[in-house]
């Protein structure tokens, strides 16, 4: 008979608590769970490729925002051709002009804008806008949308043509954020894992537990990444930082179980030690995860869709990490058990009792200083300068896209692009909007269907209504032929009154006449001479391209560029002015769409999300702390410490004058409160236990810091390292900002938890007792017996059965199946039973365990 079978029989005989029975089942079925997780790992590997990664932050805007509504219309009704800007440095003007012509010859490139005095379109332009400081600036337009095969081949040819030049290519045609992030994350994960291994080597009790940790985390991360496709798609932010944040947030769970196992193994065989370790760790780890999950739930309440996206994926990551530790890790512990025994080593974590004494001695200095700093931190953090445009954010490591944009901006103005989406059909109103836009001094170019110019001198637009003679001049066709075409048009449109009046005064929009002639020529056999046919084809091609970009099934749009900041008060006011004036020409709603309007919408939603995240995070964490410690003052002390670290963290951008990407605040503030509050909980829990047994409160604080230090230094170092590595390595400005902010926030929390929090606990010790409360529990009256499985408070001599037989003086809380009678109260007991913190009595270790072990050894 195996040791596990004997142990199971013995467990049944001796009786176990519910948690021990669960732990016994997991340990005894560890091989089955191991196989299940291997199958799930294979499933996850196959599923990772199904995850769709969304690189566009605007897709996560609320559906009722102007940008979201306008983008939906544009995506459905319009075609946006690829474009790009190229700066070539250290080149002469003549060589730059020749290069422009060479680029324009590339198949897939429709035009290259560069100053040429011989072309009429540049008569009103300045050379300095295209060439200065021996640098040439080209604007490329592609024949198709940027994701087509033709456009991809065209940009590849452009790069090959410019390979021998000092060129900076600023385009989204071949920009692949997901691929760039994946390359960055490979480096980030490699560095993060190296740092984690070093930290674990420093804080571990046995070297062989490190591969157990890494395999456990690897399995949890794999399961999380493989199940992301359940949500159809994830943002590039979540996809990139999810695994690293999961590692930083959940590595503690494996450490707690492993250390519990090593402690229990000092007195028990491996199986029983693992059962006890797991039974004790499940409630402890689950409780620890609640504060982290609460931060994620707060994220899911954001209006901006990135919050719910990141929140649900990380919540899933934490749940999967818990399940992996509880169900998969026990099998690994058994597999590495002998190796763990052989590689036990002395702890490298130093004793920090000296630091604890310093903290105690400065308890009257640091807390007042902290409160003083807190006032200014709150004031400064409220004035933290935020940016909302992705392209305004910068990373320490610049990718090619941002490097090119920055380099171009050093020599030339890089204009911002906006689109005005209008109700379709009213060309006169559209023409007025175009004139209005041209009246703004900051507007550079305006392109709308009502503004597409044709004719030798560009004196007409496509929507202008022309008489026959005017049309003949534009098309360079005999006027009699044009009159005949006008008559045919009147008959086709059943406008017979125009036939009866003088046809010379009949006006038809150019766009309508060109459509009619081309349709008659192609489908009804209208015979035109070669010259007229070629002229009509040329105008029609211009019309088709214009319509694809500027006219949809229910809307038209005007695209314009303006110089100035991509966001800010002035830019947002300019957007409001454009919208208000454009709306004045239409009854139906108009939309202004572009990166600046996206930033504007985000700035408005940030105010709501900011307050919501702060309140919900503190509320959720506060409730958990209140239930955990059963004292109204402790949640206030702990939340004040961590919230103070958040305020200090977000004061730095104001003090340094470095704007922060808004998403960094929303995400990091919730993670910082939800995750680093655990450091405060560790110290507070230790203190609440030690203050009952230590000779003085000061000694309790010193010992609390010393005992909590290994846990805090392990988790905190990993979290800090993960944040700073992401901040330094990622070339994506959004990811970089998140990482750096998280690293600084975690470091700030650790410093405050290891200094100010113990002093607040020491100074507020009496307040803790005064605000303490206890949940009412069943009590045993003297002389009466009780059969119950509800935790019951006693103080006195009891006699009866308690998963066995008990006859003893007990002061504390009994939890388990019981049939007891309170025979007398304690000698010094008051009339009411003495209130003690909860004490769960564990089943005494069976005296038959050793013989069972010996029998197993003999067999």
Tab-separated table of C-alpha atoms in Angstrom, residues 404-756:
chain	number	residue	atom	x	y	z
A	404	UNK	CA	11.439	60.477	-38.023
A	405	UNK	CA	8.631	62.687	-36.742
A	406	UNK	CA	10.970	64.351	-34.249
A	407	UNK	CA	13.695	64.868	-36.869
A	408	UNK	CA	11.261	66.366	-39.391
A	409	UNK	CA	9.871	68.663	-36.697
A	410	UNK	CA	13.355	70.037	-36.003
A	411	UNK	CA	13.559	71.531	-39.526
A	412	UNK	CA	9.997	71.844	-40.818
A	413	UNK	CA	6.529	72.311	-39.379
A	414	UNK	CA	4.679	69.008	-39.111
A	415	UNK	CA	1.003	69.885	-39.587
A	416	UNK	CA	-1.887	68.137	-37.867
A	417	UNK	CA	-4.671	66.598	-39.936
A	418	UNK	CA	-8.380	66.814	-39.189
A	419	UNK	CA	-11.509	65.844	-41.080
A	420	UNK	CA	-14.947	67.438	-40.962
A	421	UNK	CA	-17.668	64.852	-41.637
A	422	UNK	CA	-20.791	66.484	-43.116
A	423	UNK	CA	-24.237	65.369	-44.297
A	424	UNK	CA	-23.916	64.470	-47.988
A	425	UNK	CA	-25.499	66.279	-50.938
A	426	UNK	CA	-25.365	69.998	-50.176
A	427	UNK	CA	-22.381	71.166	-52.224
A	428	UNK	CA	-23.108	74.839	-51.631
A	429	UNK	CA	-23.003	74.399	-47.865
A	430	UNK	CA	-19.830	72.324	-48.234
A	431	UNK	CA	-18.216	75.090	-50.274
A	432	UNK	CA	-19.053	77.565	-47.497
A	433	UNK	CA	-17.423	75.289	-44.913
A	434	UNK	CA	-14.298	75.134	-47.087
A	435	UNK	CA	-14.176	78.919	-47.327
A	436	UNK	CA	-14.680	79.128	-43.569
A	437	UNK	CA	-11.770	76.749	-42.951
A	438	UNK	CA	-9.504	78.723	-45.257
A	439	UNK	CA	-10.231	81.826	-43.216
A	440	UNK	CA	-8.496	80.393	-40.134
A	441	UNK	CA	-4.882	81.613	-40.042
A	442	UNK	CA	-3.525	78.296	-38.719
A	443	UNK	CA	-5.110	76.241	-41.527
A	444	UNK	CA	-2.630	75.265	-44.271
A	445	UNK	CA	-4.479	73.084	-46.767
A	446	UNK	CA	-8.136	72.217	-47.319
A	447	UNK	CA	-9.417	69.359	-49.462
A	448	UNK	CA	-13.112	68.774	-50.078
A	449	UNK	CA	-15.191	67.675	-53.051
A	450	UNK	CA	-16.549	71.192	-53.304
A	451	UNK	CA	-12.958	72.420	-53.397
A	452	UNK	CA	-11.398	70.041	-55.970
A	453	UNK	CA	-10.236	72.433	-58.655
A	454	UNK	CA	-10.187	71.658	-62.364
A	455	UNK	CA	-9.388	73.598	-65.522
A	456	UNK	CA	-6.159	75.019	-66.768
A	457	UNK	CA	-6.126	77.787	-64.194
A	458	UNK	CA	-8.019	75.890	-61.495
A	459	UNK	CA	-10.782	78.476	-61.716
A	460	UNK	CA	-13.592	75.958	-61.138
A	461	UNK	CA	-14.327	73.178	-58.680
A	462	UNK	CA	-16.019	69.858	-59.360
A	463	UNK	CA	-19.299	71.013	-57.851
A	464	UNK	CA	-19.537	74.303	-59.702
A	465	UNK	CA	-22.517	74.591	-62.056
A	466	UNK	CA	-21.414	75.652	-65.539
A	467	UNK	CA	-23.160	76.776	-68.711
A	468	UNK	CA	-22.319	75.016	-71.974
A	469	UNK	CA	-19.767	77.563	-73.064
A	470	UNK	CA	-17.970	77.480	-69.683
A	471	UNK	CA	-17.897	73.682	-69.739
A	472	UNK	CA	-16.479	73.677	-73.286
A	473	UNK	CA	-13.646	75.879	-72.080
A	474	UNK	CA	-12.883	73.602	-69.148
A	475	UNK	CA	-13.001	70.427	-71.267
A	476	UNK	CA	-11.500	72.164	-74.294
A	477	UNK	CA	-14.319	70.819	-76.495
A	478	UNK	CA	-16.344	72.490	-79.236
A	479	UNK	CA	-19.275	74.373	-77.737
A	480	UNK	CA	-21.815	72.881	-80.152
A	481	UNK	CA	-20.897	69.373	-79.025
A	482	UNK	CA	-21.268	70.458	-75.411
A	483	UNK	CA	-24.709	71.958	-76.109
A	484	UNK	CA	-25.814	68.682	-77.623
A	485	UNK	CA	-24.562	66.858	-74.499
A	486	UNK	CA	-26.481	69.325	-72.311
A	487	UNK	CA	-29.681	68.526	-74.257
A	488	UNK	CA	-29.108	64.793	-73.826
A	489	UNK	CA	-28.582	65.375	-70.077
A	490	UNK	CA	-31.851	67.339	-69.814
A	491	UNK	CA	-33.756	64.514	-71.521
A	492	UNK	CA	-32.096	61.864	-69.322
A	493	UNK	CA	-32.993	63.812	-66.183
A	494	UNK	CA	-36.489	64.603	-67.576
A	495	UNK	CA	-35.820	68.325	-67.229
A	496	UNK	CA	-37.807	69.225	-70.345
A	497	UNK	CA	-38.199	72.853	-69.403
A	498	UNK	CA	-34.502	73.369	-70.087
A	499	UNK	CA	-35.039	72.161	-73.667
A	500	UNK	CA	-37.747	74.719	-74.243
A	501	UNK	CA	-35.685	77.612	-72.858
A	502	UNK	CA	-32.339	78.792	-74.086
A	503	UNK	CA	-29.819	75.935	-73.567
A	504	UNK	CA	-27.009	78.491	-73.332
A	505	UNK	CA	-28.291	79.476	-69.881
A	506	UNK	CA	-28.713	75.870	-68.667
A	507	UNK	CA	-26.324	75.230	-65.739
A	508	UNK	CA	-25.227	71.751	-64.729
A	509	UNK	CA	-22.707	70.856	-61.940
A	510	UNK	CA	-19.461	69.643	-63.471
A	511	UNK	CA	-19.507	66.535	-61.316
A	512	UNK	CA	-22.978	65.573	-62.587
A	513	UNK	CA	-22.119	66.301	-66.237
A	514	UNK	CA	-18.922	64.282	-66.112
A	515	UNK	CA	-20.799	61.332	-64.563
A	516	UNK	CA	-23.434	61.526	-67.306
A	517	UNK	CA	-20.984	61.752	-70.223
A	518	UNK	CA	-18.786	58.971	-68.891
A	519	UNK	CA	-21.791	56.714	-68.272
A	520	UNK	CA	-23.149	57.372	-71.772
A	521	UNK	CA	-19.745	56.747	-73.318
A	522	UNK	CA	-19.100	53.504	-71.461
A	523	UNK	CA	-22.556	51.950	-71.342
A	524	UNK	CA	-24.707	53.435	-74.095
A	525	UNK	CA	-22.276	53.804	-76.919
A	526	UNK	CA	-22.025	57.585	-77.045
A	527	UNK	CA	-19.463	58.364	-79.721
A	528	UNK	CA	-16.895	61.021	-78.791
A	529	UNK	CA	-13.781	61.992	-80.625
A	530	UNK	CA	-10.502	60.830	-79.115
A	531	UNK	CA	-9.597	64.236	-77.716
A	532	UNK	CA	-12.900	64.727	-75.922
A	533	UNK	CA	-12.939	61.124	-74.720
A	534	UNK	CA	-9.446	61.514	-73.253
A	535	UNK	CA	-10.391	64.798	-71.588
A	536	UNK	CA	-13.531	63.296	-70.071
A	537	UNK	CA	-11.569	60.245	-68.835
A	538	UNK	CA	-9.009	62.477	-67.156
A	539	UNK	CA	-11.657	64.534	-65.377
A	540	UNK	CA	-13.541	61.369	-64.431
A	541	UNK	CA	-10.416	59.785	-62.923
A	542	UNK	CA	-9.942	62.899	-60.813
A	543	UNK	CA	-13.572	62.660	-59.790
A	544	UNK	CA	-13.344	58.960	-58.831
A	545	UNK	CA	-10.293	59.496	-56.626
A	546	UNK	CA	-11.921	62.502	-55.004
A	547	UNK	CA	-15.159	60.659	-54.370
A	548	UNK	CA	-13.449	57.671	-52.775
A	549	UNK	CA	-11.819	59.949	-50.241
A	550	UNK	CA	-14.388	62.731	-49.875
A	551	UNK	CA	-17.892	61.456	-50.650
A	552	UNK	CA	-19.684	58.532	-49.053
A	553	UNK	CA	-23.159	57.065	-49.232
A	554	UNK	CA	-24.600	59.399	-46.638
A	555	UNK	CA	-21.832	61.831	-45.803
A	556	UNK	CA	-19.077	63.903	-47.319
A	557	UNK	CA	-15.891	64.977	-45.632
A	558	UNK	CA	-13.410	67.790	-45.803
A	559	UNK	CA	-9.800	67.044	-44.885
A	560	UNK	CA	-7.609	69.918	-43.740
A	561	UNK	CA	-4.255	70.472	-42.067
A	562	UNK	CA	-3.282	73.081	-39.518
A	563	UNK	CA	-0.090	74.101	-37.779
A	564	UNK	CA	0.178	74.228	-34.015
A	565	UNK	CA	0.111	71.860	-31.089
A	566	UNK	CA	-1.667	68.549	-31.491
A	567	UNK	CA	-3.517	69.142	-28.217
A	568	UNK	CA	-3.975	71.754	-25.533
A	569	UNK	CA	-6.405	74.525	-24.663
A	570	UNK	CA	-5.844	76.514	-27.871
A	571	UNK	CA	-6.162	73.473	-30.095
A	572	UNK	CA	-9.300	72.281	-28.321
A	573	UNK	CA	-10.830	75.757	-28.653
A	574	UNK	CA	-9.977	75.734	-32.370
A	575	UNK	CA	-11.774	72.371	-32.746
A	576	UNK	CA	-14.856	73.776	-30.990
A	577	UNK	CA	-14.850	76.799	-33.327
A	578	UNK	CA	-14.595	74.613	-36.434
A	579	UNK	CA	-17.429	72.380	-35.267
A	580	UNK	CA	-19.694	75.293	-34.307
A	581	UNK	CA	-19.208	77.139	-37.606
A	582	UNK	CA	-19.610	74.000	-39.730
A	583	UNK	CA	-22.761	73.039	-37.821
A	584	UNK	CA	-24.281	76.434	-38.620
A	585	UNK	CA	-24.654	75.360	-42.288
A	586	UNK	CA	-26.390	72.043	-41.555
A	587	UNK	CA	-29.385	70.771	-39.634
A	588	UNK	CA	-27.956	67.274	-39.131
A	589	UNK	CA	-24.937	66.698	-36.883
A	590	UNK	CA	-21.405	67.282	-38.145
A	591	UNK	CA	-18.243	65.685	-36.709
A	592	UNK	CA	-14.653	66.843	-36.444
A	593	UNK	CA	-12.338	63.825	-36.425
A	594	UNK	CA	-8.581	63.297	-35.997
A	595	UNK	CA	-5.862	62.788	-33.416
A	596	UNK	CA	-6.496	66.230	-31.861
A	597	UNK	CA	-10.226	65.492	-31.420
A	598	UNK	CA	-9.367	62.072	-30.006
A	599	UNK	CA	-7.144	63.815	-27.471
A	600	UNK	CA	-9.976	66.255	-26.755
A	601	UNK	CA	-12.475	63.444	-26.098
A	602	UNK	CA	-9.989	61.614	-23.905
A	603	UNK	CA	-9.300	64.750	-21.875
A	604	UNK	CA	-13.012	65.069	-21.134
A	605	UNK	CA	-13.486	61.412	-20.183
A	606	UNK	CA	-10.321	61.503	-18.062
A	607	UNK	CA	-11.957	63.789	-15.521
A	608	UNK	CA	-14.737	61.271	-14.918
A	609	UNK	CA	-12.494	58.204	-15.045
A	610	UNK	CA	-9.943	59.803	-12.725
A	611	UNK	CA	-12.446	60.448	-9.949
A	612	UNK	CA	-14.160	57.101	-10.452
A	613	UNK	CA	-10.953	55.056	-10.329
A	614	UNK	CA	-9.694	56.845	-7.207
A	615	UNK	CA	-12.942	56.482	-5.284
A	616	UNK	CA	-13.673	52.874	-6.268
A	617	UNK	CA	-10.142	51.641	-5.629
A	618	UNK	CA	-9.978	53.166	-2.155
A	619	UNK	CA	-13.545	51.998	-1.409
A	620	UNK	CA	-12.931	48.385	-2.454
A	621	UNK	CA	-9.583	48.152	-0.686
A	622	UNK	CA	-10.961	49.890	2.408
A	623	UNK	CA	-13.828	47.406	2.739
A	624	UNK	CA	-11.434	44.459	2.442
A	625	UNK	CA	-9.146	45.962	5.089
A	626	UNK	CA	-12.081	46.683	7.375
A	627	UNK	CA	-13.229	43.054	7.230
A	628	UNK	CA	-9.681	41.745	7.587
A	629	UNK	CA	-8.564	43.780	10.605
A	630	UNK	CA	-11.941	44.596	12.196
A	631	UNK	CA	-10.833	48.079	13.151
A	632	UNK	CA	-12.139	51.245	11.543
A	633	UNK	CA	-8.850	53.105	11.888
A	634	UNK	CA	-6.561	50.554	10.203
A	635	UNK	CA	-8.047	50.952	6.686
A	636	UNK	CA	-7.613	54.698	7.019
A	637	UNK	CA	-3.959	54.351	8.071
A	638	UNK	CA	-3.081	51.908	5.296
A	639	UNK	CA	-4.991	53.678	2.528
A	640	UNK	CA	-3.527	57.034	3.566
A	641	UNK	CA	-0.025	55.602	3.251
A	642	UNK	CA	-0.535	54.099	-0.194
A	643	UNK	CA	-2.666	56.988	-1.460
A	644	UNK	CA	0.091	59.286	-0.244
A	645	UNK	CA	2.619	57.336	-2.305
A	646	UNK	CA	0.321	57.760	-5.330
A	647	UNK	CA	0.115	61.520	-4.806
A	648	UNK	CA	3.888	61.768	-4.440
A	649	UNK	CA	4.373	59.647	-7.561
A	650	UNK	CA	2.169	61.915	-9.650
A	651	UNK	CA	3.669	65.085	-8.220
A	652	UNK	CA	6.946	64.368	-10.021
A	653	UNK	CA	5.675	65.280	-13.521
A	654	UNK	CA	4.520	68.657	-12.196
A	655	UNK	CA	7.795	69.322	-10.380
A	656	UNK	CA	9.936	68.249	-13.357
A	657	UNK	CA	7.727	69.830	-16.005
A	658	UNK	CA	7.421	66.506	-17.850
A	659	UNK	CA	3.883	65.811	-19.112
A	660	UNK	CA	2.533	62.336	-18.414
A	661	UNK	CA	0.385	60.253	-20.726
A	662	UNK	CA	-3.043	60.236	-19.074
A	663	UNK	CA	-3.462	56.461	-19.252
A	664	UNK	CA	-0.441	56.003	-16.989
A	665	UNK	CA	-2.273	57.687	-14.135
A	666	UNK	CA	-5.505	55.732	-14.536
A	667	UNK	CA	-3.834	52.331	-14.813
A	668	UNK	CA	-0.934	52.765	-12.394
A	669	UNK	CA	-2.951	54.427	-9.631
A	670	UNK	CA	-5.341	51.464	-9.482
A	671	UNK	CA	-2.552	48.873	-9.700
A	672	UNK	CA	-0.430	50.737	-7.155
A	673	UNK	CA	-3.270	50.879	-4.651
A	674	UNK	CA	-4.510	47.345	-5.322
A	675	UNK	CA	-1.083	45.638	-5.351
A	676	UNK	CA	1.264	47.588	-3.073
A	677	UNK	CA	-1.350	47.749	-0.302
A	678	UNK	CA	-0.316	44.128	0.266
A	679	UNK	CA	3.033	45.370	1.594
A	680	UNK	CA	1.176	47.442	4.171
A	681	UNK	CA	-1.066	44.486	5.039
A	682	UNK	CA	1.950	42.240	5.693
A	683	UNK	CA	3.461	44.653	8.205
A	684	UNK	CA	0.142	45.460	9.844
A	685	UNK	CA	-0.789	41.787	10.214
A	686	UNK	CA	2.554	40.988	11.807
A	687	UNK	CA	2.217	43.925	14.159
A	688	UNK	CA	-1.321	42.988	15.214
A	689	UNK	CA	-0.097	39.502	16.104
A	690	UNK	CA	3.158	40.493	17.806
A	691	UNK	CA	1.660	43.298	19.895
A	692	UNK	CA	-0.144	40.617	21.940
A	693	UNK	CA	3.009	38.726	22.821
A	694	UNK	CA	5.858	41.215	22.716
A	695	UNK	CA	6.860	43.011	25.880
A	696	UNK	CA	6.379	46.402	24.251
A	697	UNK	CA	4.759	47.916	21.173
A	698	UNK	CA	8.167	49.181	20.032
A	699	UNK	CA	9.577	45.676	19.983
A	700	UNK	CA	6.515	44.528	18.082
A	701	UNK	CA	7.129	47.134	15.370
A	702	UNK	CA	10.818	46.222	15.103
A	703	UNK	CA	10.040	42.525	14.804
A	704	UNK	CA	7.212	43.226	12.341
A	705	UNK	CA	9.553	45.078	9.992
A	706	UNK	CA	12.177	42.396	10.303
A	707	UNK	CA	9.726	39.574	9.578
A	708	UNK	CA	7.916	41.361	6.746
A	709	UNK	CA	11.082	42.543	5.007
A	710	UNK	CA	11.746	39.329	2.983
A	711	UNK	CA	8.231	39.339	1.542
A	712	UNK	CA	8.249	43.047	0.732
A	713	UNK	CA	11.739	43.088	-0.744
A	714	UNK	CA	10.916	40.099	-2.953
A	715	UNK	CA	7.602	41.310	-4.322
A	716	UNK	CA	8.570	44.982	-4.348
A	717	UNK	CA	11.846	44.472	-6.161
A	718	UNK	CA	10.150	42.369	-8.827
A	719	UNK	CA	7.417	44.964	-9.343
A	720	UNK	CA	9.915	47.844	-9.479
A	721	UNK	CA	12.206	45.957	-11.842
A	722	UNK	CA	9.322	45.044	-14.145
A	723	UNK	CA	8.188	48.674	-14.315
A	724	UNK	CA	11.591	50.243	-14.901
A	725	UNK	CA	12.632	47.632	-17.470
A	726	UNK	CA	9.430	48.222	-19.443
A	727	UNK	CA	10.004	51.984	-19.224
A	728	UNK	CA	13.577	51.796	-20.504
A	729	UNK	CA	13.275	49.077	-23.140
A	730	UNK	CA	9.881	49.659	-24.773
A	731	UNK	CA	9.955	51.915	-27.830
A	732	UNK	CA	6.196	52.434	-27.567
A	733	UNK	CA	5.644	55.660	-25.681
A	734	UNK	CA	2.401	54.506	-24.034
A	735	UNK	CA	3.921	51.268	-22.728
A	736	UNK	CA	7.106	53.061	-21.677
A	737	UNK	CA	5.144	55.649	-19.699
A	738	UNK	CA	3.117	52.942	-17.944
A	739	UNK	CA	6.259	51.045	-16.971
A	740	UNK	CA	8.216	53.989	-15.637
A	741	UNK	CA	5.253	55.292	-13.652
A	742	UNK	CA	4.581	51.855	-12.158
A	743	UNK	CA	8.232	51.443	-11.168
A	744	UNK	CA	8.357	54.838	-9.448
A	745	UNK	CA	5.018	54.251	-7.743
A	746	UNK	CA	6.055	50.869	-6.361
A	747	UNK	CA	9.357	52.250	-5.097
A	748	UNK	CA	7.539	55.120	-3.361
A	749	UNK	CA	5.095	52.697	-1.741
A	750	UNK	CA	7.903	50.485	-0.441
A	751	UNK	CA	9.725	53.446	1.114
A	752	UNK	CA	6.600	54.712	2.885
A	753	UNK	CA	5.532	51.251	4.028
A	754	UNK	CA	8.963	50.574	5.512
A	755	UNK	CA	9.213	53.950	7.260
A	756	UNK	CA	6.046	55.959	7.842
